[in-house]
Amino acid sequence: VSGKVQRFLAAMLQGHRPPQDKVYLTNVRRDPGPLVSDVCAEMRRRKWLFEIGQGHIGLSGPVLRLSEYLNRHSRGLFVERFTAAEYSFPALIRSDILTRCGYFESHPNNTTLVTHLIEDFDLIEEFRQSNATGVAMVQLPSRDAVAAPHTCLNPAACFPVYYTLEDNTIPASGTAMTFLGRVFRYESKNMASLERLWEFNVRELVFVGGPTYILQQRDEVVQLIGYLGAELDLDMQIQTATDPFFATVSTAKKMWQQSMESKYEIRLTVGHDGNGRPRTIAAGSVNVHGTFFGERFAIKTDAGQVACTGCLGLGIERFVYAAFTQHGFDAGRWPTAIAQEIFSDRREGNEA
Ligand SMILES: [Zn+2]
């Protein structure tokens, strides 16, 4: 173990520099009420949140209605303001597509592999018998009983777009697409209800086109998120950020990301640290990828260039978590329009 820790630390510290975050937009909450701690415990008590397993949850009541409202409302804004075309993509993604997206190279530790039993009568029968009654963990007859994983659960909402556009030519003046992505990131013991999930939902907006178009859209996206933050009345900042890359590639990739300012994060306040400073979580990001995906998937513009791409992902569950932390369970603290959406139970015609 100590050898592994040493190698991890050496990889993380090599060439490390403290990050300098640039802030692009700030929204300040008008609700004067205090932050509510441990909102998930109260949601569980009210039966608005159900832990099905580690990092996967079910929702009901106002928590579900807020998540549906956020998805519906942001989809409407993306279609209206960016004339985004609507799509849907599966939760499954082929491993070779993830390889081409560079995912295994950067985030191997977050991968969720999907497999199935091989088509062998005796092995399947053996599996049936050993798993027919109460097992916590699936018993495999042998390691060879499962196929090599050629499929994964999608770990970043926008990946299916690039494969879908392979060999296409896009107007340099740009095109936008939006969809609800179901996203899976395995995070071991860190996975906790709402704040960090294995399976979560992302309302995604993807831009494909010439370089000018992508940068213009990024500016407009920042303004739109500011508008959303004001509507929801959230303490929020949009700032430069880097991804939590796997240790052995972390330093180089983080430095590249910082120098290119290729990633902005939407950070929402969910508490205070020991020194009274706000503790924030990333509830979404705005990314520009340059020609990375355009090159990998041969996407061109009608101006004859390799297409550039960019995306915005809104993490629905984290917005819900931060909004309840900032406004609590009293409808009177929420912006009126949103309180009406989420706290009135239309089915029973009474207040939740
Ligand atoms: Zn994306």
GROMACS .gro file of C-alpha atoms and ligand atoms in nm:
model
  353
    1VAL     CA    1   0.000   0.000   0.000
    2SER     CA    2   0.271   0.252   0.093
    3GLY     CA    3   0.437   0.200  -0.247
    4LYS     CA    4   0.104   0.282  -0.418
    5VAL     CA    5   0.050   0.595  -0.204
    6GLN     CA    6   0.403   0.713  -0.283
    7ARG     CA    7   0.350   0.666  -0.657
    8PHE     CA    8   0.012   0.847  -0.640
    9LEU     CA    9   0.158   1.144  -0.447
   10ALA     CA   10   0.462   1.168  -0.670
   11ALA     CA   11   0.235   1.175  -0.977
   12MET     CA   12   0.004   1.440  -0.827
   13LEU     CA   13   0.280   1.668  -0.698
   14GLN     CA   14   0.504   1.661  -1.002
   15GLY     CA   15   0.516   2.019  -1.131
   16HIS     CA   16   0.216   2.120  -0.917
   17ARG     CA   17   0.125   2.489  -0.905
   18PRO     CA   18  -0.155   2.640  -0.696
   19PRO     CA   19  -0.449   2.722  -0.926
   20GLN     CA   20  -0.544   3.084  -1.000
   21ASP     CA   21  -0.920   3.090  -1.054
   22LYS     CA   22  -1.074   3.368  -1.262
   23VAL     CA   23  -1.432   3.462  -1.174
   24TYR     CA   24  -1.658   3.554  -1.469
   25LEU     CA   25  -1.994   3.600  -1.302
   26THR     CA   26  -2.136   3.620  -0.950
   27ASN     CA   27  -2.497   3.603  -0.833
   28VAL     CA   28  -2.581   3.699  -0.475
   29ARG     CA   29  -2.882   3.540  -0.301
   30ARG     CA   30  -3.161   3.776  -0.187
   31ASP     CA   31  -3.320   3.523   0.054
   32PRO     CA   32  -3.184   3.642   0.395
   33GLY     CA   33  -3.249   3.302   0.563
   34PRO     CA   34  -2.963   3.081   0.682
   35LEU     CA   35  -2.816   2.792   0.483
   36VAL     CA   36  -2.981   2.465   0.589
   37SER     CA   37  -2.735   2.190   0.675
   38ASP     CA   38  -2.790   1.826   0.578
   39VAL     CA   39  -3.096   1.882   0.359
   40CYS     CA   40  -3.074   1.519   0.241
   41ALA     CA   41  -3.162   1.389   0.589
   42GLU     CA   42  -3.477   1.605   0.592
   43MET     CA   43  -3.564   1.499   0.234
   44ARG     CA   44  -3.532   1.134   0.341
   45ARG     CA   45  -3.755   1.197   0.643
   46ARG     CA   46  -4.022   1.355   0.419
   47LYS     CA   47  -3.989   1.064   0.172
   48TRP     CA   48  -3.880   1.299  -0.108
   49LEU     CA   49  -3.544   1.117  -0.144
   50PHE     CA   50  -3.477   0.742  -0.150
   51GLU     CA   51  -3.134   0.581  -0.150
   52ILE     CA   52  -3.160   0.280  -0.379
   53GLY     CA   53  -2.788   0.206  -0.360
   54GLN     CA   54  -2.461   0.390  -0.310
   55GLY     CA   55  -2.477   0.694  -0.537
   56HIS     CA   56  -2.809   0.611  -0.699
   57ILE     CA   57  -3.130   0.762  -0.573
   58GLY     CA   58  -3.501   0.797  -0.631
   59LEU     CA   59  -3.690   1.127  -0.592
   60SER     CA   60  -4.045   1.230  -0.515
   61GLY     CA   61  -4.252   1.535  -0.411
   62PRO     CA   62  -4.099   1.885  -0.433
   63VAL     CA   63  -3.746   1.747  -0.485
   64LEU     CA   64  -3.861   1.562  -0.797
   65ARG     CA   65  -4.068   1.862  -0.911
   66LEU     CA   66  -3.768   2.095  -0.880
   67SER     CA   67  -3.547   1.857  -1.080
   68GLU     CA   68  -3.815   1.829  -1.351
   69TYR     CA   69  -3.866   2.205  -1.352
   70LEU     CA   70  -3.491   2.270  -1.392
   71ASN     CA   71  -3.471   2.027  -1.683
   72ARG     CA   72  -3.786   2.159  -1.855
   73HIS     CA   73  -3.705   2.525  -1.798
   74SER     CA   74  -3.342   2.507  -1.914
   75ARG     CA   75  -3.442   2.296  -2.218
   76GLY     CA   76  -3.691   2.571  -2.310
   77LEU     CA   77  -3.425   2.842  -2.273
   78PHE     CA   78  -3.172   2.646  -2.482
   79VAL     CA   79  -3.423   2.589  -2.762
   80GLU     CA   80  -3.543   2.950  -2.756
   81ARG     CA   81  -3.211   3.135  -2.715
   82PHE     CA   82  -2.975   2.905  -2.907
   83THR     CA   83  -3.226   2.743  -3.148
   84ALA     CA   84  -3.093   2.413  -3.016
   85ALA     CA   85  -3.230   2.098  -3.182
   86GLU     CA   86  -3.355   1.836  -2.936
   87TYR     CA   87  -3.203   1.488  -2.912
   88SER     CA   88  -3.199   1.186  -2.686
   89PHE     CA   89  -2.912   0.943  -2.632
   90PRO     CA   90  -2.885   0.611  -2.446
   91ALA     CA   91  -2.722   0.560  -2.108
   92LEU     CA   92  -2.496   0.296  -2.267
   93ILE     CA   93  -2.194   0.393  -2.476
   94ARG     CA   94  -1.951   0.176  -2.673
   95SER     CA   95  -1.605   0.146  -2.517
   96ASP     CA   96  -1.432   0.231  -2.847
   97ILE     CA   97  -1.622   0.563  -2.859
   98LEU     CA   98  -1.498   0.643  -2.507
   99THR     CA   99  -1.142   0.559  -2.613
  100ARG     CA  100  -1.170   0.802  -2.904
  101CYS     CA  101  -1.312   1.068  -2.668
  102GLY     CA  102  -0.996   1.026  -2.456
  103TYR     CA  103  -1.193   0.921  -2.148
  104PHE     CA  104  -0.993   0.615  -2.042
  105GLU     CA  105  -0.672   0.815  -2.079
  106SER     CA  106  -0.789   1.091  -1.843
  107HIS     CA  107  -1.045   0.939  -1.603
  108PRO     CA  108  -0.999   0.558  -1.594
  109ASN     CA  109  -1.096   0.549  -1.224
  110ASN     CA  110  -1.447   0.688  -1.291
  111THR     CA  111  -1.540   0.434  -1.559
  112THR     CA  112  -1.845   0.209  -1.517
  113LEU     CA  113  -1.806  -0.108  -1.724
  114VAL     CA  114  -2.107  -0.304  -1.846
  115THR     CA  115  -2.091  -0.673  -1.916
  116HIS     CA  116  -2.322  -0.974  -1.949
  117LEU     CA  117  -2.302  -1.352  -1.922
  118ILE     CA  118  -2.150  -1.529  -2.220
  119GLU     CA  119  -2.388  -1.749  -2.418
  120ASP     CA  120  -2.306  -2.085  -2.260
  121PHE     CA  121  -2.588  -2.305  -2.132
  122ASP     CA  122  -2.392  -2.468  -1.847
  123LEU     CA  123  -2.247  -2.138  -1.718
  124ILE     CA  124  -2.584  -1.964  -1.728
  125GLU     CA  125  -2.748  -2.255  -1.544
  126GLU     CA  126  -2.471  -2.250  -1.282
  127PHE     CA  127  -2.523  -1.872  -1.246
  128ARG     CA  128  -2.899  -1.922  -1.213
  129GLN     CA  129  -2.857  -2.173  -0.930
  130SER     CA  130  -2.599  -1.978  -0.729
  131ASN     CA  131  -2.792  -1.647  -0.753
  132ALA     CA  132  -3.151  -1.771  -0.724
  133THR     CA  133  -3.180  -1.679  -0.357
  134GLY     CA  134  -3.073  -1.382  -0.145
  135VAL     CA  135  -2.722  -1.282  -0.249
  136ALA     CA  136  -2.577  -0.941  -0.175
  137MET     CA  137  -2.312  -0.978  -0.445
  138VAL     CA  138  -2.359  -1.163  -0.773
  139GLN     CA  139  -2.176  -1.498  -0.767
  140LEU     CA  140  -1.993  -1.578  -1.090
  141PRO     CA  141  -1.929  -1.943  -1.184
  142SER     CA  142  -1.590  -1.827  -1.316
  143ARG     CA  143  -1.426  -1.509  -1.445
  144ASP     CA  144  -1.478  -1.639  -1.798
  145ALA     CA  145  -1.854  -1.644  -1.747
  146VAL     CA  146  -1.875  -1.272  -1.830
  147ALA     CA  147  -1.783  -1.109  -2.159
  148ALA     CA  148  -1.499  -0.857  -2.186
  149PRO     CA  149  -1.667  -0.515  -2.136
  150HIS     CA  150  -1.722  -0.364  -2.481
  151THR     CA  151  -1.982  -0.120  -2.346
  152CYS     CA  152  -1.984   0.133  -2.059
  153LEU     CA  153  -2.233   0.365  -1.895
  154ASN     CA  154  -2.186   0.712  -2.043
  155PRO     CA  155  -1.960   0.927  -1.817
  156ALA     CA  156  -2.002   1.265  -1.995
  157ALA     CA  157  -2.330   1.382  -2.145
  158CYS     CA  158  -2.194   1.518  -2.473
  159PHE     CA  159  -1.983   1.221  -2.596
  160PRO     CA  160  -2.261   1.056  -2.805
  161VAL     CA  161  -2.297   1.381  -3.006
  162TYR     CA  162  -1.949   1.361  -3.157
  163TYR     CA  163  -1.993   1.003  -3.268
  164THR     CA  164  -2.337   1.090  -3.412
  165LEU     CA  165  -2.177   1.373  -3.615
  166GLU     CA  166  -1.884   1.164  -3.743
  167ASP     CA  167  -1.788   1.258  -4.103
  168ASN     CA  168  -2.052   1.534  -4.108
  169THR     CA  169  -2.010   1.887  -4.240
  170ILE     CA  170  -2.156   2.159  -4.018
  171PRO     CA  171  -2.218   2.525  -4.112
  172ALA     CA  172  -1.926   2.737  -3.983
  173SER     CA  173  -2.198   2.968  -3.850
  174GLY     CA  174  -2.269   2.684  -3.606
  175THR     CA  175  -2.537   2.451  -3.478
  176ALA     CA  176  -2.661   2.370  -3.128
  177MET     CA  177  -2.809   2.053  -2.979
  178THR     CA  178  -2.973   1.988  -2.643
  179PHE     CA  179  -3.076   1.676  -2.451
  180LEU     CA  180  -3.107   1.528  -2.104
  181GLY     CA  181  -2.799   1.313  -2.042
  182ARG     CA  182  -2.792   1.032  -1.788
  183VAL     CA  183  -2.435   1.038  -1.664
  184PHE     CA  184  -2.239   0.781  -1.462
  185ARG     CA  185  -1.916   0.846  -1.269
  186TYR     CA  186  -1.792   0.593  -1.021
  187GLU     CA  187  -1.638   0.778  -0.724
  188SER     CA  188  -1.592   0.499  -0.470
  189LYS     CA  189  -1.661   0.597  -0.106
  190ASN     CA  190  -1.718   0.963  -0.199
  191MET     CA  191  -2.060   0.895  -0.348
  192ALA     CA  192  -2.323   1.047  -0.118
  193SER     CA  193  -2.684   1.141  -0.173
  194LEU     CA  194  -2.745   1.436  -0.410
  195GLU     CA  195  -2.403   1.599  -0.357
  196ARG     CA  196  -2.206   1.328  -0.538
  197LEU     CA  197  -2.387   1.054  -0.726
  198TRP     CA  198  -2.279   0.758  -0.936
  199GLU     CA  199  -2.577   0.817  -1.166
  200PHE     CA  200  -2.704   1.170  -1.226
  201ASN     CA  201  -2.886   1.383  -1.483
  202VAL     CA  202  -2.736   1.661  -1.691
  203ARG     CA  203  -2.927   1.904  -1.915
  204GLU     CA  204  -2.671   1.944  -2.189
  205LEU     CA  205  -2.623   2.203  -2.462
  206VAL     CA  206  -2.360   2.128  -2.729
  207PHE     CA  207  -2.224   2.372  -2.988
  208VAL     CA  208  -2.052   2.267  -3.307
  209GLY     CA  209  -1.914   2.513  -3.565
  210GLY     CA  210  -1.631   2.756  -3.639
  211PRO     CA  211  -1.405   2.893  -3.360
  212THR     CA  212  -1.575   3.237  -3.348
  213TYR     CA  213  -1.918   3.082  -3.307
  214ILE     CA  214  -1.805   2.863  -3.015
  215LEU     CA  215  -1.651   3.153  -2.819
  216GLN     CA  216  -1.954   3.377  -2.882
  217GLN     CA  217  -2.186   3.104  -2.757
  218ARG     CA  218  -1.974   3.058  -2.445
  219ASP     CA  219  -2.019   3.427  -2.357
  220GLU     CA  220  -2.395   3.400  -2.409
  221VAL     CA  221  -2.411   3.080  -2.204
  222VAL     CA  222  -2.241   3.256  -1.910
  223GLN     CA  223  -2.506   3.531  -1.929
  224LEU     CA  224  -2.784   3.272  -1.944
  225ILE     CA  225  -2.654   3.087  -1.637
  226GLY     CA  226  -2.643   3.422  -1.456
  227TYR     CA  227  -3.010   3.469  -1.546
  228LEU     CA  228  -3.093   3.117  -1.418
  229GLY     CA  229  -2.903   3.182  -1.093
  230ALA     CA  230  -3.098   3.506  -1.038
  231GLU     CA  231  -3.430   3.331  -1.112
  232LEU     CA  232  -3.349   3.055  -0.863
  233ASP     CA  233  -3.201   3.315  -0.624
  234LEU     CA  234  -2.877   3.123  -0.565
  235ASP     CA  235  -2.537   3.223  -0.433
  236MET     CA  236  -2.341   3.129  -0.743
  237GLN     CA  237  -2.010   3.190  -0.918
  238ILE     CA  238  -1.887   3.100  -1.263
  239GLN     CA  239  -1.510   3.058  -1.262
  240THR     CA  240  -1.223   2.883  -1.438
  241ALA     CA  241  -1.163   2.526  -1.325
  242THR     CA  242  -0.980   2.205  -1.402
  243ASP     CA  243  -1.099   1.844  -1.412
  244PRO     CA  244  -0.999   1.588  -1.149
  245PHE     CA  245  -0.779   1.391  -1.389
  246PHE     CA  246  -0.626   1.061  -1.289
  247ALA     CA  247  -0.299   1.113  -1.097
  248THR     CA  248  -0.051   1.007  -1.365
  249VAL     CA  249  -0.184   1.256  -1.624
  250SER     CA  250  -0.318   1.518  -1.382
  251THR     CA  251  -0.050   1.790  -1.380
  252ALA     CA  252  -0.001   1.820  -1.754
  253LYS     CA  253  -0.373   1.816  -1.834
  254LYS     CA  254  -0.465   2.061  -1.556
  255MET     CA  255  -0.198   2.306  -1.670
  256TRP     CA  256  -0.322   2.282  -2.027
  257GLN     CA  257  -0.682   2.339  -1.915
  258GLN     CA  258  -0.583   2.639  -1.702
  259SER     CA  259  -0.371   2.801  -1.969
  260MET     CA  260  -0.646   2.758  -2.231
  261GLU     CA  261  -0.923   2.860  -1.987
  262SER     CA  262  -1.113   2.577  -2.151
  263LYS     CA  263  -1.332   2.493  -1.850
  264TYR     CA  264  -1.561   2.720  -1.649
  265GLU     CA  265  -1.746   2.578  -1.350
  266ILE     CA  266  -2.080   2.685  -1.204
  267ARG     CA  267  -2.015   2.682  -0.830
  268LEU     CA  268  -2.306   2.692  -0.584
  269THR     CA  269  -2.277   2.756  -0.211
  270VAL     CA  270  -2.378   2.462   0.012
  271GLY     CA  271  -2.223   2.553   0.347
  272HIS     CA  272  -1.927   2.714   0.521
  273ASP     CA  273  -1.578   2.586   0.588
  274GLY     CA  274  -1.408   2.611   0.928
  275ASN     CA  275  -1.306   2.974   0.862
  276GLY     CA  276  -1.656   3.095   0.773
  277ARG     CA  277  -1.579   3.101   0.400
  278PRO     CA  278  -1.847   2.955   0.173
  279ARG     CA  279  -1.814   2.589   0.079
  280THR     CA  280  -1.920   2.543  -0.282
  281ILE     CA  281  -1.986   2.253  -0.519
  282ALA     CA  282  -1.960   2.242  -0.897
  283ALA     CA  283  -2.314   2.212  -1.032
  284GLY     CA  284  -2.224   2.235  -1.397
  285SER     CA  285  -1.957   2.341  -1.640
  286VAL     CA  286  -1.903   2.528  -1.963
  287ASN     CA  287  -1.633   2.372  -2.179
  288VAL     CA  288  -1.462   2.459  -2.505
  289HIS     CA  289  -1.276   2.169  -2.665
  290GLY     CA  290  -1.112   2.343  -2.964
  291THR     CA  291  -1.086   2.097  -3.253
  292PHE     CA  292  -1.026   1.791  -3.027
  293PHE     CA  293  -1.355   1.613  -3.105
  294GLY     CA  294  -1.370   1.757  -3.458
  295GLU     CA  295  -1.037   1.588  -3.534
  296ARG     CA  296  -1.116   1.261  -3.358
  297PHE     CA  297  -1.451   1.223  -3.538
  298ALA     CA  298  -1.372   1.397  -3.871
  299ILE     CA  299  -1.635   1.672  -3.825
  300LYS     CA  300  -1.580   1.964  -4.065
  301THR     CA  301  -1.731   2.306  -4.127
  302ASP     CA  302  -1.854   2.422  -4.467
  303ALA     CA  303  -1.561   2.668  -4.459
  304GLY     CA  304  -1.335   2.362  -4.498
  305GLN     CA  305  -1.197   2.371  -4.141
  306VAL     CA  306  -1.207   2.108  -3.869
  307ALA     CA  307  -1.513   2.188  -3.655
  308CYS     CA  308  -1.473   2.326  -3.303
  309THR     CA  309  -1.702   2.216  -3.020
  310GLY     CA  310  -1.814   2.342  -2.683
  311CYS     CA  311  -2.073   2.240  -2.426
  312LEU     CA  312  -2.269   2.342  -2.121
  313GLY     CA  313  -2.386   2.079  -1.873
  314LEU     CA  314  -2.623   2.160  -1.586
  315GLY     CA  315  -2.604   1.898  -1.312
  316ILE     CA  316  -2.969   1.871  -1.213
  317GLU     CA  317  -2.928   1.693  -0.876
  318ARG     CA  318  -2.657   1.933  -0.759
  319PHE     CA  319  -2.871   2.235  -0.845
  320VAL     CA  320  -3.154   2.075  -0.646
  321TYR     CA  321  -2.920   2.006  -0.352
  322ALA     CA  322  -2.784   2.362  -0.346
  323ALA     CA  323  -3.127   2.523  -0.393
  324PHE     CA  324  -3.272   2.334  -0.094
  325THR     CA  325  -2.961   2.415   0.110
  326GLN     CA  326  -2.999   2.785   0.029
  327HIS     CA  327  -3.381   2.815   0.063
  328GLY     CA  328  -3.476   2.529   0.293
  329PHE     CA  329  -3.818   2.365   0.328
  330ASP     CA  330  -4.033   2.675   0.387
  331ALA     CA  331  -4.200   2.770   0.056
  332GLY     CA  332  -4.200   3.137   0.165
  333ARG     CA  333  -3.821   3.158   0.130
  334TRP     CA  334  -3.824   3.047  -0.236
  335PRO     CA  335  -3.878   3.275  -0.538
  336THR     CA  336  -4.259   3.282  -0.579
  337ALA     CA  337  -4.274   3.135  -0.930
  338ILE     CA  338  -4.055   2.841  -0.831
  339ALA     CA  339  -4.236   2.781  -0.500
  340GLN     CA  340  -4.560   2.753  -0.702
  341GLU     CA  341  -4.399   2.500  -0.937
  342ILE     CA  342  -4.261   2.272  -0.670
  343PHE     CA  343  -4.456   2.302  -0.344
  344SER     CA  344  -4.813   2.263  -0.468
  345ASP     CA  345  -4.916   1.900  -0.506
  346ARG     CA  346  -5.142   1.906  -0.810
  347ARG     CA  347  -5.243   1.541  -0.768
  348GLU     CA  348  -5.392   1.587  -0.424
  349GLY     CA  349  -5.462   1.958  -0.454
  350ASN     CA  350  -5.294   2.032  -0.122
  351GLU     CA  351  -4.969   2.184  -0.004
  352ALA     CA  352  -4.679   1.943   0.029
  353ZN      ZN  353  -2.007   1.813  -2.240
   0.00000   0.00000   0.00000
